[in-house]
């Protein structure tokens, strides 16, 4: 149960101080820049989390949060993600800032995804490519940050494409896969992404008329799936990857490596085999993540991104040379950033204090 991809709480205050010191140094060196995301949209996305977990956030959640932190610190994931109260608390506490950070990444990388929001206008012929939806598979995405980020991305793209009258918006399909049963959280967040936010009963007629959902529900479909990707036959995962445009591993891959190097390598090669040419794989994780590997009885630490490159860019190519039918998969890396910060605007409002994010990211294209 270790592949949840959830960042456990720090054991000591000194680690928090180290992070803040690192952030201060990054600011001094100019490594943290303000996000280009519209402030209004960022607040709308935070409001989605606030409205989704209103009851939890308005209660005395501190004891529950401390319980959850304790289970995470002890790596007791079966307990931490075995109760709906814990799942709600986790999503309300850690997913909002990650959703904004993920959206910032997706928006910066959008040119690599070749996202076309519209199909042909009425009367025009549609090519096979134009008729397809944009399908995103989020591995370890049960806590909902990717779902809300993708809703924000669709909003940004639709706003940018308003100059195409008569075009029909293509549907975005999001598949959220996780080892725990996050169905209630996924359904809750997806519902709030696609329905108008709640208004005060005293809201004016003008405010009510202007109150619309972030995304048209007919163009944004989300489905949760409970699956342990390391211990499930690849045939169970493959149908979910059919026609996938983008696969994400957000703060999940290093946990997979920590669970089992061999199983993770096998999973990545199976993932490669199942994905169509042109599909993108986006990996985001903590910077400086290392995994310990035993070789010939000796343990050695390797950077996560080195292991990932070795599996996707070297092992797959090597297997092709040995495979008579030449069916082994190949990838190319199209973008990487070993240390990237996302800074929250201090004027954003949310019931719980949120933190800035630091991450590494790696983007691959299936050849």
mmCIF file of C-alpha atoms in Angstrom:
data_model
loop_
_atom_site.group_PDB
_atom_site.id
_atom_site.type_symbol
_atom_site.label_atom_id
_atom_site.label_comp_id
_atom_site.label_asym_id
_atom_site.label_seq_id
_atom_site.Cartn_x
_atom_site.Cartn_y
_atom_site.Cartn_z
ATOM 1 C CA UNK A 1 0.000 0.000 0.000
ATOM 2 C CA UNK A 2 2.984 2.317 -0.358
ATOM 3 C CA UNK A 3 2.470 3.697 -3.837
ATOM 4 C CA UNK A 4 -0.167 6.254 -2.914
ATOM 5 C CA UNK A 5 2.089 9.063 -4.058
ATOM 6 C CA UNK A 6 1.142 11.117 -1.022
ATOM 7 C CA UNK A 7 3.734 13.312 0.591
ATOM 8 C CA UNK A 8 3.971 12.337 4.231
ATOM 9 C CA UNK A 9 4.111 15.098 6.870
ATOM 10 C CA UNK A 10 7.554 16.123 8.044
ATOM 11 C CA UNK A 11 8.789 14.471 11.210
ATOM 12 C CA UNK A 12 10.424 17.553 12.689
ATOM 13 C CA UNK A 13 10.031 21.311 12.577
ATOM 14 C CA UNK A 14 13.650 21.527 11.415
ATOM 15 C CA UNK A 15 12.658 20.078 8.051
ATOM 16 C CA UNK A 16 10.034 22.783 7.659
ATOM 17 C CA UNK A 17 12.702 25.348 8.442
ATOM 18 C CA UNK A 18 14.998 23.821 5.829
ATOM 19 C CA UNK A 19 12.246 24.047 3.225
ATOM 20 C CA UNK A 20 11.531 27.672 4.097
ATOM 21 C CA UNK A 21 15.246 28.468 3.990
ATOM 22 C CA UNK A 22 15.457 26.808 0.571
ATOM 23 C CA UNK A 23 12.484 28.844 -0.577
ATOM 24 C CA UNK A 24 14.029 32.088 0.682
ATOM 25 C CA UNK A 25 17.241 31.242 -1.179
ATOM 26 C CA UNK A 26 15.275 30.452 -4.341
ATOM 27 C CA UNK A 27 13.473 33.776 -4.098
ATOM 28 C CA UNK A 28 16.765 35.587 -3.619
ATOM 29 C CA UNK A 29 18.188 33.865 -6.683
ATOM 30 C CA UNK A 30 15.091 34.570 -8.728
ATOM 31 C CA UNK A 31 14.059 30.914 -9.071
ATOM 32 C CA UNK A 32 10.503 31.591 -7.898
ATOM 33 C CA UNK A 33 8.384 33.643 -10.239
ATOM 34 C CA UNK A 34 4.765 34.595 -9.925
ATOM 35 C CA UNK A 35 2.366 32.337 -11.777
ATOM 36 C CA UNK A 36 0.935 33.541 -15.069
ATOM 37 C CA UNK A 37 -2.400 31.933 -14.218
ATOM 38 C CA UNK A 38 -5.284 34.416 -13.880
ATOM 39 C CA UNK A 39 -5.865 35.251 -10.243
ATOM 40 C CA UNK A 40 -9.626 34.900 -10.643
ATOM 41 C CA UNK A 41 -9.284 31.368 -11.996
ATOM 42 C CA UNK A 42 -6.955 30.334 -9.184
ATOM 43 C CA UNK A 43 -9.504 31.539 -6.654
ATOM 44 C CA UNK A 44 -12.309 29.718 -8.499
ATOM 45 C CA UNK A 45 -10.349 26.453 -8.255
ATOM 46 C CA UNK A 46 -9.707 26.951 -4.541
ATOM 47 C CA UNK A 47 -13.412 27.646 -4.114
ATOM 48 C CA UNK A 48 -14.188 24.295 -5.719
ATOM 49 C CA UNK A 49 -12.286 22.561 -2.923
ATOM 50 C CA UNK A 50 -13.844 24.816 -0.291
ATOM 51 C CA UNK A 51 -17.360 24.119 -1.560
ATOM 52 C CA UNK A 52 -16.671 20.398 -1.982
ATOM 53 C CA UNK A 53 -15.566 19.977 1.627
ATOM 54 C CA UNK A 54 -17.510 22.746 3.353
ATOM 55 C CA UNK A 55 -18.762 20.584 6.202
ATOM 56 C CA UNK A 56 -15.295 19.208 6.909
ATOM 57 C CA UNK A 57 -13.581 22.613 6.740
ATOM 58 C CA UNK A 58 -16.182 24.299 8.948
ATOM 59 C CA UNK A 59 -15.853 21.655 11.649
ATOM 60 C CA UNK A 60 -13.118 21.274 14.233
ATOM 61 C CA UNK A 61 -10.945 19.327 11.828
ATOM 62 C CA UNK A 62 -7.669 19.613 13.759
ATOM 63 C CA UNK A 63 -7.952 16.285 15.665
ATOM 64 C CA UNK A 64 -8.848 14.437 12.466
ATOM 65 C CA UNK A 65 -5.993 16.085 10.583
ATOM 66 C CA UNK A 66 -3.516 15.101 13.293
ATOM 67 C CA UNK A 67 -4.750 11.500 13.179
ATOM 68 C CA UNK A 68 -4.291 11.458 9.426
ATOM 69 C CA UNK A 69 -0.812 12.960 9.641
ATOM 70 C CA UNK A 70 0.142 10.287 12.159
ATOM 71 C CA UNK A 71 -0.957 7.461 9.878
ATOM 72 C CA UNK A 72 0.862 9.023 6.925
ATOM 73 C CA UNK A 73 4.045 9.487 8.930
ATOM 74 C CA UNK A 74 3.907 5.838 10.017
ATOM 75 C CA UNK A 75 3.252 4.856 6.397
ATOM 76 C CA UNK A 76 0.081 3.108 7.486
ATOM 77 C CA UNK A 77 -1.654 3.858 4.193
ATOM 78 C CA UNK A 78 -4.284 1.159 4.662
ATOM 79 C CA UNK A 79 -5.630 3.137 7.614
ATOM 80 C CA UNK A 80 -4.886 6.615 6.244
ATOM 81 C CA UNK A 81 -6.870 5.961 3.070
ATOM 82 C CA UNK A 82 -9.386 3.515 4.474
ATOM 83 C CA UNK A 83 -11.996 5.964 5.813
ATOM 84 C CA UNK A 84 -13.981 8.576 3.902
ATOM 85 C CA UNK A 85 -13.327 11.159 6.628
ATOM 86 C CA UNK A 86 -9.571 10.789 6.092
ATOM 87 C CA UNK A 87 -9.949 10.939 2.316
ATOM 88 C CA UNK A 88 -11.980 14.152 2.528
ATOM 89 C CA UNK A 89 -9.488 15.667 4.949
ATOM 90 C CA UNK A 90 -6.530 14.767 2.750
ATOM 91 C CA UNK A 91 -8.142 16.204 -0.373
ATOM 92 C CA UNK A 92 -9.216 19.375 1.444
ATOM 93 C CA UNK A 93 -5.767 19.896 2.964
ATOM 94 C CA UNK A 94 -3.196 18.938 0.320
ATOM 95 C CA UNK A 95 -4.940 18.870 -3.058
ATOM 96 C CA UNK A 96 -5.837 22.590 -3.473
ATOM 97 C CA UNK A 97 -2.277 23.914 -3.715
ATOM 98 C CA UNK A 98 -1.257 20.960 -5.859
ATOM 99 C CA UNK A 99 -4.147 21.601 -8.240
ATOM 100 C CA UNK A 100 -2.866 25.139 -8.843
ATOM 101 C CA UNK A 101 0.711 23.925 -9.183
ATOM 102 C CA UNK A 102 -0.295 21.218 -11.657
ATOM 103 C CA UNK A 103 -2.334 23.688 -13.693
ATOM 104 C CA UNK A 104 0.678 26.006 -13.827
ATOM 105 C CA UNK A 105 2.754 23.127 -15.230
ATOM 106 C CA UNK A 106 0.092 22.004 -17.712
ATOM 107 C CA UNK A 107 -0.436 25.534 -18.984
ATOM 108 C CA UNK A 108 3.286 26.033 -19.535
ATOM 109 C CA UNK A 109 3.559 22.699 -21.384
ATOM 110 C CA UNK A 110 0.352 22.983 -23.412
ATOM 111 C CA UNK A 111 2.152 23.338 -26.744
ATOM 112 C CA UNK A 112 3.596 19.842 -26.288
ATOM 113 C CA UNK A 113 0.146 18.330 -25.801
ATOM 114 C CA UNK A 114 -1.256 19.549 -29.142
ATOM 115 C CA UNK A 115 -4.612 20.161 -27.498
ATOM 116 C CA UNK A 116 -7.313 21.183 -29.927
ATOM 117 C CA UNK A 117 -10.382 22.206 -27.969
ATOM 118 C CA UNK A 118 -12.741 22.143 -30.921
ATOM 119 C CA UNK A 119 -13.999 19.755 -33.532
ATOM 120 C CA UNK A 120 -14.995 20.991 -36.969
ATOM 121 C CA UNK A 121 -17.883 23.409 -37.297
ATOM 122 C CA UNK A 122 -21.203 22.234 -38.632
ATOM 123 C CA UNK A 123 -21.027 21.344 -42.313
ATOM 124 C CA UNK A 124 -17.282 20.664 -42.262
ATOM 125 C CA UNK A 125 -15.762 17.215 -42.478
ATOM 126 C CA UNK A 126 -14.052 15.853 -39.389
ATOM 127 C CA UNK A 127 -10.812 13.960 -39.642
ATOM 128 C CA UNK A 128 -10.247 10.909 -37.447
ATOM 129 C CA UNK A 129 -8.017 12.987 -35.158
ATOM 130 C CA UNK A 130 -10.559 15.784 -34.853
ATOM 131 C CA UNK A 131 -13.317 13.375 -33.841
ATOM 132 C CA UNK A 132 -11.410 12.011 -30.864
ATOM 133 C CA UNK A 133 -11.765 13.269 -27.308
ATOM 134 C CA UNK A 134 -8.815 14.404 -25.208
ATOM 135 C CA UNK A 135 -8.225 11.547 -22.760
ATOM 136 C CA UNK A 136 -6.080 11.930 -19.644
ATOM 137 C CA UNK A 137 -5.202 9.013 -17.347
ATOM 138 C CA UNK A 138 -4.096 10.146 -13.881
ATOM 139 C CA UNK A 139 -2.178 7.382 -12.089
ATOM 140 C CA UNK A 140 -2.320 8.029 -8.357
ATOM 141 C CA UNK A 141 -4.894 10.746 -9.047
ATOM 142 C CA UNK A 142 -7.562 9.802 -6.527
ATOM 143 C CA UNK A 143 -7.129 12.863 -4.305
ATOM 144 C CA UNK A 144 -8.489 15.063 -7.086
ATOM 145 C CA UNK A 145 -5.769 17.663 -7.635
ATOM 146 C CA UNK A 146 -5.272 16.563 -11.256
ATOM 147 C CA UNK A 147 -9.025 16.621 -11.912
ATOM 148 C CA UNK A 148 -9.446 20.219 -10.796
ATOM 149 C CA UNK A 149 -6.236 21.236 -12.597
ATOM 150 C CA UNK A 150 -7.515 19.729 -15.841
ATOM 151 C CA UNK A 151 -10.811 21.532 -15.358
ATOM 152 C CA UNK A 152 -8.842 24.759 -14.995
ATOM 153 C CA UNK A 153 -6.815 23.954 -18.111
ATOM 154 C CA UNK A 154 -9.980 23.360 -20.119
ATOM 155 C CA UNK A 155 -11.345 26.681 -18.875
ATOM 156 C CA UNK A 156 -8.189 28.516 -19.948
ATOM 157 C CA UNK A 157 -8.237 26.876 -23.370
ATOM 158 C CA UNK A 158 -11.917 27.548 -23.964
ATOM 159 C CA UNK A 159 -11.431 31.187 -22.966
ATOM 160 C CA UNK A 160 -8.514 31.503 -25.385
ATOM 161 C CA UNK A 161 -10.533 29.891 -28.199
ATOM 162 C CA UNK A 162 -13.658 32.035 -27.973
ATOM 163 C CA UNK A 163 -12.844 33.453 -31.385
ATOM 164 C CA UNK A 164 -13.981 30.253 -33.129
ATOM 165 C CA UNK A 165 -17.733 30.710 -33.571
ATOM 166 C CA UNK A 166 -19.760 27.623 -34.405
ATOM 167 C CA UNK A 167 -17.046 25.174 -33.323
ATOM 168 C CA UNK A 168 -18.047 22.346 -31.032
ATOM 169 C CA UNK A 169 -15.959 21.784 -27.937
ATOM 170 C CA UNK A 170 -14.285 18.415 -27.725
ATOM 171 C CA UNK A 171 -14.883 16.347 -24.601
ATOM 172 C CA UNK A 172 -12.103 15.883 -22.053
ATOM 173 C CA UNK A 173 -12.182 12.432 -20.462
ATOM 174 C CA UNK A 174 -10.324 12.011 -17.166
ATOM 175 C CA UNK A 175 -9.554 8.558 -15.747
ATOM 176 C CA UNK A 176 -8.433 8.749 -12.093
ATOM 177 C CA UNK A 177 -6.669 5.547 -10.969
ATOM 178 C CA UNK A 178 -5.574 4.898 -7.399
ATOM 179 C CA UNK A 179 -4.909 1.975 -5.095
ATOM 180 C CA UNK A 180 -7.460 3.259 -2.559
ATOM 181 C CA UNK A 181 -11.161 3.846 -3.165
ATOM 182 C CA UNK A 182 -11.358 7.609 -3.753
ATOM 183 C CA UNK A 183 -14.718 7.409 -5.536
ATOM 184 C CA UNK A 184 -16.512 9.776 -3.147
ATOM 185 C CA UNK A 185 -13.787 12.432 -3.439
ATOM 186 C CA UNK A 186 -13.505 12.145 -7.240
ATOM 187 C CA UNK A 187 -17.273 12.323 -7.750
ATOM 188 C CA UNK A 188 -17.598 15.240 -5.344
ATOM 189 C CA UNK A 189 -14.902 17.338 -7.011
ATOM 190 C CA UNK A 190 -16.046 16.468 -10.539
ATOM 191 C CA UNK A 191 -19.573 17.528 -9.601
ATOM 192 C CA UNK A 192 -18.360 20.902 -8.317
ATOM 193 C CA UNK A 193 -16.219 21.447 -11.426
ATOM 194 C CA UNK A 194 -19.249 21.000 -13.668
ATOM 195 C CA UNK A 195 -22.028 22.706 -11.654
ATOM 196 C CA UNK A 196 -22.466 26.390 -10.714
ATOM 197 C CA UNK A 197 -21.028 27.279 -7.302
ATOM 198 C CA UNK A 198 -23.499 27.771 -4.447
ATOM 199 C CA UNK A 199 -24.791 31.310 -3.954
ATOM 200 C CA UNK A 200 -26.242 33.076 -0.964
ATOM 201 C CA UNK A 201 -30.032 33.128 -0.939
ATOM 202 C CA UNK A 202 -29.678 36.904 -0.912
ATOM 203 C CA UNK A 203 -27.699 36.981 -4.170
ATOM 204 C CA UNK A 204 -28.971 39.472 -6.706
ATOM 205 C CA UNK A 205 -30.686 38.431 -9.914
ATOM 206 C CA UNK A 206 -27.649 39.616 -11.851
ATOM 207 C CA UNK A 207 -25.333 37.477 -9.709
ATOM 208 C CA UNK A 208 -27.556 34.453 -10.178
ATOM 209 C CA UNK A 209 -27.675 34.961 -13.942
ATOM 210 C CA UNK A 210 -23.864 35.235 -14.107
ATOM 211 C CA UNK A 211 -23.317 32.171 -11.935
ATOM 212 C CA UNK A 212 -22.137 29.359 -14.211
ATOM 213 C CA UNK A 213 -20.127 26.178 -13.828
ATOM 214 C CA UNK A 214 -16.395 26.251 -14.421
ATOM 215 C CA UNK A 215 -16.837 23.661 -17.196
ATOM 216 C CA UNK A 216 -19.801 22.501 -19.285
ATOM 217 C CA UNK A 217 -20.628 19.035 -17.881
ATOM 218 C CA UNK A 218 -21.227 17.662 -21.378
ATOM 219 C CA UNK A 219 -17.559 18.276 -22.263
ATOM 220 C CA UNK A 220 -15.835 17.052 -19.089
ATOM 221 C CA UNK A 221 -16.200 13.425 -18.017
ATOM 222 C CA UNK A 222 -14.455 11.962 -14.970
ATOM 223 C CA UNK A 223 -14.380 8.349 -13.774
ATOM 224 C CA UNK A 224 -12.555 6.831 -10.765
ATOM 225 C CA UNK A 225 -10.934 3.387 -10.818
ATOM 226 C CA UNK A 226 -9.457 1.472 -7.887
ATOM 227 C CA UNK A 227 -6.413 -0.434 -9.075
ATOM 228 C CA UNK A 228 -3.022 -1.453 -7.695
ATOM 229 C CA UNK A 229 -0.899 -0.971 -10.799
ATOM 230 C CA UNK A 230 2.113 -2.814 -9.361
ATOM 231 C CA UNK A 231 0.214 -5.996 -8.540
ATOM 232 C CA UNK A 232 -2.374 -6.128 -11.288
ATOM 233 C CA UNK A 233 -2.053 -7.895 -14.601
ATOM 234 C CA UNK A 234 -1.281 -5.415 -17.357
ATOM 235 C CA UNK A 235 -4.405 -6.564 -19.181
ATOM 236 C CA UNK A 236 -6.510 -4.866 -16.495
ATOM 237 C CA UNK A 237 -4.781 -1.517 -17.004
ATOM 238 C CA UNK A 238 -4.478 -1.600 -20.790
ATOM 239 C CA UNK A 239 -8.189 -0.963 -21.561
ATOM 240 C CA UNK A 240 -8.062 2.234 -19.499
ATOM 241 C CA UNK A 241 -5.105 3.487 -21.561
ATOM 242 C CA UNK A 242 -6.691 3.000 -24.974
ATOM 243 C CA UNK A 243 -6.483 6.249 -26.975
ATOM 244 C CA UNK A 244 -4.925 8.096 -24.011
ATOM 245 C CA UNK A 245 -3.542 11.495 -24.959
ATOM 246 C CA UNK A 246 -1.754 12.143 -21.671
ATOM 247 C CA UNK A 247 -0.790 9.989 -18.685
ATOM 248 C CA UNK A 248 0.252 11.673 -15.441
ATOM 249 C CA UNK A 249 2.235 10.404 -12.453
ATOM 250 C CA UNK A 250 2.029 13.238 -9.938
ATOM 251 C CA UNK A 251 4.021 12.677 -6.729
ATOM 252 C CA UNK A 252 3.505 8.943 -7.245
ATOM 253 C CA UNK A 253 6.456 7.479 -9.142
ATOM 254 C CA UNK A 254 9.011 7.705 -6.346
ATOM 255 C CA UNK A 255 6.584 5.874 -4.058
ATOM 256 C CA UNK A 256 6.302 3.157 -6.697
ATOM 257 C CA UNK A 257 10.082 2.849 -6.881
ATOM 258 C CA UNK A 258 10.258 2.738 -3.072
ATOM 259 C CA UNK A 259 7.788 -0.132 -3.066
ATOM 260 C CA UNK A 260 9.517 -2.253 -5.715
ATOM 261 C CA UNK A 261 12.058 -1.321 -8.366
ATOM 262 C CA UNK A 262 11.417 -4.423 -10.464
ATOM 263 C CA UNK A 263 7.629 -4.114 -10.329
ATOM 264 C CA UNK A 264 7.846 -0.417 -11.217
ATOM 265 C CA UNK A 265 10.132 -1.102 -14.165
ATOM 266 C CA UNK A 266 7.736 -3.769 -15.375
ATOM 267 C CA UNK A 267 4.792 -1.425 -14.911
ATOM 268 C CA UNK A 268 6.458 1.352 -16.924
ATOM 269 C CA UNK A 269 7.311 -1.032 -19.768
ATOM 270 C CA UNK A 270 3.732 -2.361 -19.761
ATOM 271 C CA UNK A 271 2.478 1.220 -19.767
ATOM 272 C CA UNK A 272 4.675 1.922 -22.761
ATOM 273 C CA UNK A 273 3.362 -1.089 -24.651
ATOM 274 C CA UNK A 274 -0.263 -0.114 -24.008
ATOM 275 C CA UNK A 275 0.002 3.552 -25.004
ATOM 276 C CA UNK A 276 -0.517 4.710 -28.587
ATOM 277 C CA UNK A 277 2.132 6.595 -30.544
ATOM 278 C CA UNK A 278 2.018 10.301 -29.729
ATOM 279 C CA UNK A 279 0.777 9.813 -26.158
ATOM 280 C CA UNK A 280 2.512 11.968 -23.549
ATOM 281 C CA UNK A 281 3.739 10.894 -20.101
ATOM 282 C CA UNK A 282 4.135 13.633 -17.487
ATOM 283 C CA UNK A 283 5.973 12.801 -14.254
ATOM 284 C CA UNK A 284 6.014 15.304 -11.396
ATOM 285 C CA UNK A 285 7.644 14.536 -8.052
ATOM 286 C CA UNK A 286 9.652 16.014 -5.218
ATOM 287 C CA UNK A 287 13.011 17.364 -6.396
ATOM 288 C CA UNK A 288 16.019 15.346 -5.380
ATOM 289 C CA UNK A 289 13.979 12.141 -4.960
ATOM 290 C CA UNK A 290 16.182 9.074 -4.594
ATOM 291 C CA UNK A 291 15.404 5.354 -4.450
ATOM 292 C CA UNK A 292 17.619 2.745 -2.818
ATOM 293 C CA UNK A 293 18.456 -0.265 -4.983
ATOM 294 C CA UNK A 294 20.250 -3.463 -3.974
ATOM 295 C CA UNK A 295 22.745 -4.689 -6.556
ATOM 296 C CA UNK A 296 25.008 -7.677 -5.849
ATOM 297 C CA UNK A 297 24.212 -7.398 -2.169
ATOM 298 C CA UNK A 298 25.159 -3.721 -1.939
ATOM 299 C CA UNK A 299 22.657 -0.889 -1.604
ATOM 300 C CA UNK A 300 23.012 2.248 -3.688
ATOM 301 C CA UNK A 301 20.831 5.306 -4.121
ATOM 302 C CA UNK A 302 19.831 6.478 -7.583
ATOM 303 C CA UNK A 303 17.960 9.660 -8.530
ATOM 304 C CA UNK A 304 14.378 8.966 -9.516
ATOM 305 C CA UNK A 305 14.763 10.684 -12.879
ATOM 306 C CA UNK A 306 17.817 8.525 -13.673
ATOM 307 C CA UNK A 307 15.820 5.365 -13.014
ATOM 308 C CA UNK A 308 12.976 6.689 -15.135
ATOM 309 C CA UNK A 309 15.243 7.571 -18.062
ATOM 310 C CA UNK A 310 16.988 4.218 -17.752
ATOM 311 C CA UNK A 311 13.684 2.342 -17.984
ATOM 312 C CA UNK A 312 12.042 4.382 -20.736
ATOM 313 C CA UNK A 313 14.964 5.525 -22.861
ATOM 314 C CA UNK A 314 17.493 2.698 -22.433
ATOM 315 C CA UNK A 315 15.827 -0.566 -21.399
ATOM 316 C CA UNK A 316 13.051 -0.239 -23.945
ATOM 317 C CA UNK A 317 15.562 0.418 -26.709
ATOM 318 C CA UNK A 318 17.730 -2.459 -25.541
ATOM 319 C CA UNK A 319 14.765 -4.800 -25.461
ATOM 320 C CA UNK A 320 13.926 -3.834 -29.033
ATOM 321 C CA UNK A 321 17.323 -5.055 -30.203
ATOM 322 C CA UNK A 322 16.715 -8.418 -28.535
ATOM 323 C CA UNK A 323 13.097 -8.786 -29.611
ATOM 324 C CA UNK A 324 12.659 -10.579 -32.931
ATOM 325 C CA UNK A 325 9.338 -8.907 -33.653
ATOM 326 C CA UNK A 326 10.711 -5.437 -32.885
ATOM 327 C CA UNK A 327 7.666 -4.454 -30.823
ATOM 328 C CA UNK A 328 9.464 -2.905 -27.858
ATOM 329 C CA UNK A 329 8.368 0.645 -27.145
ATOM 330 C CA UNK A 330 10.453 3.773 -27.516
ATOM 331 C CA UNK A 331 10.164 7.220 -25.935
ATOM 332 C CA UNK A 332 11.736 10.617 -26.344
ATOM 333 C CA UNK A 333 12.065 13.168 -23.572
ATOM 334 C CA UNK A 334 10.712 16.516 -24.703
ATOM 335 C CA UNK A 335 10.988 18.583 -21.519
ATOM 336 C CA UNK A 336 12.442 18.412 -18.027
ATOM 337 C CA UNK A 337 12.959 20.682 -15.050
ATOM 338 C CA UNK A 338 14.887 19.339 -12.076
ATOM 339 C CA UNK A 339 13.680 22.047 -9.699
ATOM 340 C CA UNK A 340 10.617 24.197 -10.217
ATOM 341 C CA UNK A 341 8.692 26.312 -7.710
ATOM 342 C CA UNK A 342 5.043 27.276 -7.721
ATOM 343 C CA UNK A 343 4.264 30.227 -5.474
ATOM 344 C CA UNK A 344 0.752 30.854 -4.209
ATOM 345 C CA UNK A 345 -0.485 34.411 -4.430
ATOM 346 C CA UNK A 346 -0.848 35.591 -0.806
ATOM 347 C CA UNK A 347 -4.144 37.300 -1.647
ATOM 348 C CA UNK A 348 -5.818 33.972 -2.469
ATOM 349 C CA UNK A 349 -8.314 32.866 0.169
ATOM 350 C CA UNK A 350 -8.815 29.377 1.588
ATOM 351 C CA UNK A 351 -9.894 28.150 5.046
ATOM 352 C CA UNK A 352 -6.623 26.243 5.618
ATOM 353 C CA UNK A 353 -3.144 27.628 5.175
ATOM 354 C CA UNK A 354 -1.563 26.324 1.967
ATOM 355 C CA UNK A 355 2.100 26.094 0.992
ATOM 356 C CA UNK A 356 4.173 26.828 -2.068
ATOM 357 C CA UNK A 357 5.303 23.811 -4.071
ATOM 358 C CA UNK A 358 8.692 22.681 -5.266
ATOM 359 C CA UNK A 359 8.867 19.910 -7.831
ATOM 360 C CA UNK A 360 10.797 18.215 -10.597
ATOM 361 C CA UNK A 361 9.039 17.378 -13.845
ATOM 362 C CA UNK A 362 9.754 15.189 -16.854
ATOM 363 C CA UNK A 363 7.694 14.994 -20.039
ATOM 364 C CA UNK A 364 8.035 12.117 -22.526
ATOM 365 C CA UNK A 365 6.420 11.383 -25.888
ATOM 366 C CA UNK A 366 5.635 7.869 -27.079
ATOM 367 C CA UNK A 367 7.195 7.267 -30.499
#
